[in-house]
Short mmCIF file of C-alpha atoms and ligand atoms in Angstrom, two decimals:
data_model
loop_
_atom_site.label_atom_id
_atom_site.label_comp_id
_atom_site.label_asym_id
_atom_site.label_seq_id
_atom_site.Cartn_x
_atom_site.Cartn_y
_atom_site.Cartn_z
CA MET P 480 -16.33 3.87 6.43
CA GLN P 481 -16.31 0.12 6.15
CA VAL P 482 -13.29 -1.49 4.45
CA TYR P 483 -13.38 -4.98 2.94
CA CYS P 484 -10.14 -6.64 1.89
CA LEU P 485 -10.41 -9.09 -1.03
CA PRO P 486 -7.53 -11.43 -1.93
CA ALA P 487 -6.97 -11.46 -5.70
CA LEU P 488 -4.50 -12.81 -8.28
CA SER P 489 -1.58 -14.56 -6.58
CA ASP P 490 -0.90 -12.14 -3.72
CA ASN P 491 -2.81 -8.88 -4.32
CA TYR P 492 -5.47 -7.26 -2.19
CA ILE P 493 -8.35 -5.26 -3.63
CA PHE P 494 -10.20 -2.98 -1.21
CA ILE P 495 -13.89 -2.18 -1.19
CA LEU P 496 -14.77 1.00 0.71
CA VAL P 497 -18.38 1.46 1.70
CA ASP P 498 -19.67 4.72 3.12
CA SER P 499 -23.23 6.08 3.09
CA ALA P 500 -24.38 4.05 0.07
CA GLN P 501 -21.27 4.87 -1.95
CA VAL P 502 -18.81 2.13 -2.86
CA ALA P 503 -15.23 2.72 -3.99
CA VAL P 504 -13.02 -0.05 -5.34
CA VAL P 505 -9.30 0.46 -4.81
CA ASP P 506 -6.95 -1.10 -7.39
CA PRO P 507 -9.16 -3.74 -9.02
CA GLY P 508 -6.51 -6.00 -10.53
CA ASP P 509 -9.19 -8.64 -11.10
CA ALA P 510 -12.81 -7.69 -11.81
CA GLY P 511 -14.23 -11.18 -11.16
CA VAL P 512 -13.36 -11.11 -7.47
CA VAL P 513 -14.96 -7.68 -7.12
CA LEU P 514 -18.14 -8.55 -9.03
CA ASP P 515 -18.66 -11.73 -6.97
CA PHE P 516 -18.26 -9.78 -3.75
CA LEU P 517 -20.63 -7.00 -4.86
CA ARG P 518 -23.33 -9.46 -5.89
CA SER P 519 -23.15 -11.39 -2.66
CA HIS P 520 -23.32 -8.15 -0.62
CA ASN P 521 -25.93 -6.49 -2.81
CA LEU P 522 -23.69 -3.52 -3.58
CA THR P 523 -22.91 -1.53 -6.74
CA VAL P 524 -19.73 0.37 -7.55
CA SER P 525 -19.72 4.18 -7.40
CA MET P 526 -16.06 4.75 -8.37
CA ILE P 527 -12.66 3.20 -8.93
CA LEU P 528 -9.56 4.55 -7.17
CA ASN P 529 -6.23 3.55 -8.69
CA THR P 530 -2.88 4.08 -6.95
CA HIS P 531 -0.75 3.45 -10.06
CA TYR P 532 -0.92 1.86 -13.49
CA ASP P 533 0.73 -1.55 -13.01
CA SER P 534 -1.60 -4.20 -14.42
CA ASP P 535 -2.12 -6.05 -11.14
CA HIS P 536 -3.79 -2.81 -9.93
CA VAL P 537 -5.82 -1.76 -12.98
CA ALA P 538 -6.56 -4.88 -15.07
CA GLY P 539 -10.18 -5.06 -13.84
CA ASN P 540 -11.05 -1.42 -14.64
CA ARG P 541 -12.56 -2.13 -18.08
CA SER P 542 -14.78 -5.01 -16.92
CA LEU P 543 -16.06 -2.98 -13.98
CA LEU P 544 -16.81 -0.09 -16.34
CA ALA P 545 -18.70 -2.51 -18.59
CA ALA P 546 -20.78 -3.66 -15.60
CA TYR P 547 -21.22 -0.13 -14.17
CA PRO P 548 -21.03 2.28 -17.15
CA GLY P 549 -20.07 5.87 -16.44
CA ILE P 550 -18.49 5.45 -13.02
CA PRO P 551 -15.51 7.77 -12.48
CA VAL P 552 -12.02 6.26 -12.51
CA TYR P 553 -9.50 8.18 -10.38
CA GLY P 554 -5.74 8.13 -10.85
CA SER P 555 -2.74 10.39 -11.11
CA ALA P 556 -2.62 13.17 -13.73
CA ILE P 557 0.84 11.78 -14.50
CA ASP P 558 -0.69 8.43 -15.50
CA ARG P 559 -2.96 9.92 -18.19
CA GLY P 560 -3.13 7.38 -21.01
CA ARG P 561 -1.88 4.49 -18.86
CA ILE P 562 -4.83 3.75 -16.55
CA PRO P 563 -7.68 2.04 -18.46
CA GLY P 564 -10.85 4.13 -18.44
CA GLN P 565 -9.38 6.92 -16.32
CA THR P 566 -11.68 9.96 -16.11
CA VAL P 567 -10.31 11.96 -13.15
CA PHE P 568 -6.70 13.19 -13.16
CA LEU P 569 -5.48 13.84 -9.63
CA ASN P 570 -2.66 15.89 -8.18
CA ASP P 571 -1.10 16.08 -4.74
CA GLY P 572 -3.45 17.71 -2.25
CA ASP P 573 -6.65 16.95 -4.15
CA ARG P 574 -9.63 15.49 -2.28
CA VAL P 575 -11.83 12.54 -3.20
CA ARG P 576 -15.19 11.98 -1.54
CA VAL P 577 -16.54 8.49 -0.82
CA GLY P 578 -19.96 8.92 0.78
CA GLU P 579 -19.33 11.06 3.87
CA SER P 580 -15.61 10.28 3.96
CA ILE P 581 -12.95 12.46 2.38
CA ALA P 582 -9.64 11.10 1.08
CA HIS P 583 -6.59 13.30 0.87
CA VAL P 584 -4.61 12.54 -2.28
CA LEU P 585 -0.88 12.20 -1.63
CA SER P 586 1.59 12.16 -4.50
CA VAL P 587 4.25 9.58 -3.58
CA PRO P 588 6.67 8.98 -6.46
CA GLY P 589 9.05 6.08 -5.90
CA HIS P 590 7.60 2.76 -7.03
CA ARG P 591 6.12 4.59 -10.02
CA HIS P 592 6.46 8.24 -10.90
CA GLY P 593 2.69 8.83 -10.74
CA HIS P 594 2.02 6.73 -7.65
CA LEU P 595 -0.74 8.07 -5.37
CA ALA P 596 -1.84 7.23 -1.85
CA TYR P 597 -5.38 7.86 -0.59
CA TYR P 598 -5.50 8.87 3.06
CA PHE P 599 -8.76 9.21 5.00
CA PRO P 600 -7.85 11.27 8.09
CA GLU P 601 -11.14 10.78 9.89
CA SER P 602 -10.92 6.98 9.98
CA ALA P 603 -7.09 6.94 9.69
CA ASP P 604 -7.19 4.56 6.71
CA LEU P 605 -4.33 4.68 4.21
CA PHE P 606 -4.42 3.00 0.80
CA CYS P 607 -0.85 3.22 -0.38
CA GLY P 608 -0.63 0.66 -3.19
CA ASP P 609 2.90 -0.69 -3.48
CA MET P 610 4.63 1.98 -1.40
CA ILE P 611 4.51 0.37 2.06
CA PHE P 612 3.96 -3.31 2.74
CA SER P 613 3.99 -4.85 6.18
CA ALA P 614 7.74 -5.09 6.95
CA GLY P 615 8.51 -4.10 3.37
CA SER P 616 8.13 -1.65 0.50
CA GLY P 617 7.70 -1.72 -3.27
CA ARG P 618 10.56 -1.77 -5.73
CA VAL P 619 11.91 1.45 -7.19
CA LYS P 620 10.81 1.28 -10.82
CA ASP P 621 11.00 4.56 -12.70
CA CYS P 622 12.21 6.92 -9.96
CA THR P 623 15.33 7.53 -7.89
CA HIS P 624 16.01 6.03 -4.48
CA GLU P 625 15.98 9.55 -3.09
CA GLN P 626 12.44 10.13 -4.40
CA MET P 627 11.30 6.85 -2.88
CA GLN P 628 12.85 7.64 0.49
CA GLN P 629 11.24 11.09 0.50
CA SER P 630 7.83 9.67 -0.38
CA LEU P 631 8.16 7.06 2.36
CA ALA P 632 9.05 9.90 4.76
CA LYS P 633 5.86 11.71 3.71
CA LEU P 634 3.79 8.59 4.48
CA ARG P 635 5.72 7.91 7.69
CA SER P 636 4.74 11.36 8.98
CA LEU P 637 1.07 10.31 9.14
CA PRO P 638 -0.26 9.49 12.63
CA ASP P 639 1.01 6.31 14.32
CA THR P 640 -2.56 5.03 14.48
CA THR P 641 -2.88 5.07 10.66
CA LYS P 642 -4.11 1.74 9.33
CA ILE P 643 -2.00 0.76 6.33
CA TRP P 644 -3.92 -1.26 3.73
CA CYS P 645 -1.08 -2.66 1.63
CA ALA P 646 -1.81 -3.95 -1.87
CA HIS P 647 0.09 -7.22 -1.47
CA GLU P 648 0.38 -10.11 0.98
CA TYR P 649 4.18 -10.18 1.18
CA THR P 650 4.46 -10.04 4.95
CA PHE P 651 6.04 -13.43 5.64
CA ASP P 652 8.81 -12.98 3.05
CA ASN P 653 9.36 -9.39 4.17
CA LEU P 654 9.71 -10.45 7.81
CA THR P 655 12.14 -13.20 6.85
CA PHE P 656 14.30 -10.56 5.19
CA ALA P 657 13.83 -7.94 7.93
CA LEU P 658 15.03 -10.40 10.57
CA THR P 659 18.32 -10.84 8.68
CA ILE P 660 19.24 -7.18 9.21
CA ASP P 661 17.38 -6.53 12.49
CA PRO P 662 17.52 -9.91 14.26
CA ASP P 663 17.34 -8.56 17.83
CA ASN P 664 14.10 -6.62 17.29
CA LEU P 665 11.66 -8.31 19.68
CA GLU P 666 8.60 -6.83 17.99
CA LEU P 667 9.76 -8.24 14.64
CA GLN P 668 10.23 -11.65 16.21
CA SER P 669 6.77 -11.72 17.73
CA ARG P 670 5.22 -10.37 14.53
CA MET P 671 6.76 -13.34 12.71
CA VAL P 672 5.03 -15.74 15.11
CA GLU P 673 1.72 -13.92 14.66
CA VAL P 674 2.04 -13.83 10.85
CA GLN P 675 2.83 -17.53 10.60
CA LYS P 676 -0.35 -18.26 12.56
CA LEU P 677 -2.44 -15.94 10.38
CA ARG P 678 -1.10 -17.38 7.12
CA ARG P 679 -1.62 -20.96 8.24
CA ALA P 680 -5.27 -19.98 8.77
CA LEU P 681 -5.25 -18.23 5.34
CA GLN P 682 -5.97 -14.91 7.05
CA PRO P 683 -4.60 -11.57 5.79
CA THR P 684 -1.81 -9.96 7.82
CA ILE P 685 -3.10 -6.48 7.07
CA PRO P 686 -3.98 -3.78 7.87
CA THR P 687 -0.87 -2.98 9.81
CA GLU P 688 -0.32 0.21 11.85
CA MET P 689 2.07 3.03 11.03
CA GLY P 690 3.48 3.21 14.56
CA PHE P 691 4.30 -0.49 14.48
CA GLU P 692 5.83 -0.28 11.00
CA LYS P 693 7.99 2.66 12.12
CA ARG P 694 9.50 0.41 14.79
CA THR P 695 9.87 -2.74 12.68
CA ASN P 696 9.86 -2.08 8.92
CA PRO P 697 13.50 -1.68 7.76
CA PHE P 698 12.34 0.41 4.78
CA LEU P 699 11.01 3.07 7.20
CA ARG P 700 14.00 3.03 9.57
CA TRP P 701 16.66 4.93 7.62
CA ASP P 702 17.38 7.01 10.75
CA SER P 703 17.72 4.08 13.16
CA GLU P 704 21.21 3.88 14.68
CA VAL P 705 20.78 0.13 15.12
CA LEU P 706 20.15 -0.40 11.41
CA ARG P 707 22.81 2.08 10.32
CA SER P 708 25.52 0.43 12.35
CA ARG P 709 24.52 -3.00 11.09
CA LEU P 710 24.45 -1.83 7.45
CA GLY P 711 27.49 0.43 7.71
CA SER P 712 25.53 3.31 6.18
CA VAL P 713 25.32 6.96 7.17
CA GLY P 714 22.64 9.20 5.61
CA ASP P 715 18.90 8.66 5.25
CA VAL P 716 18.97 7.95 1.50
CA GLU P 717 22.08 5.79 1.79
CA THR P 718 20.52 3.68 4.54
CA TYR P 719 17.24 3.28 2.65
CA THR P 720 19.17 2.39 -0.55
CA GLU P 721 21.26 -0.21 1.25
CA VAL P 722 18.10 -1.89 2.64
CA ARG P 723 16.52 -1.81 -0.83
CA SER P 724 19.52 -3.33 -2.58
CA ARG P 725 19.90 -6.09 0.02
CA LYS P 726 16.23 -6.96 -0.36
CA ASN P 727 16.57 -7.02 -4.17
CA GLN P 728 19.30 -9.64 -3.78
CA PHE P 729 17.57 -11.60 -1.02
FE1 LIG F 2037 1.53 -4.40 -7.29
#
């Protein structure tokens, strides 16, 4: 499966997945960017995959449906009525086929109650919307911190080689914050140097790898003794919550 990463809106990424003549668009927050790309690559859309209903992830659904009538629109069963044009209502454990590739549907409440991640085990590609960013994580909107931490644990249990296709380019700001609570982390420091270079060249900083994020992303390190002693926290949820609230105030 080939993955194309399209910058959209102010800091979103839309993903185009191409496999055996099928094309899936993940979280089209802006249809114009997608339509331009498809025309220039001579592709048509076979389906839309939405991770959650926030407008920067679904605002292009209707225009894509107008251009490609009848294509299925996948999203969570919980988001029925909220995702424009939705036709398929997914639950945890469901499968979605894109050409020859199969996505496992993971229910990951935390940022939104109906948030989904699409994980392709064969190619180790993960499309996780606003759950994990490079060095960061989405805000807790209509869930508890405990739900968010448990969903992040579910994603963190995927193989270290998993490629994380985050829906936003927030890496520089996230690293700036991460270095305030984990300043001695050498991998964080060198990632900052790499990211500054990439952003100066207007290059995306994603995908990032799960193994790397497990060692550097403070939102995935609730069981790190280093972080816990710095934050003065004890349990998993308490440590995650402390990182979240510091980031909210950063
Ligand atoms: Fe978003």
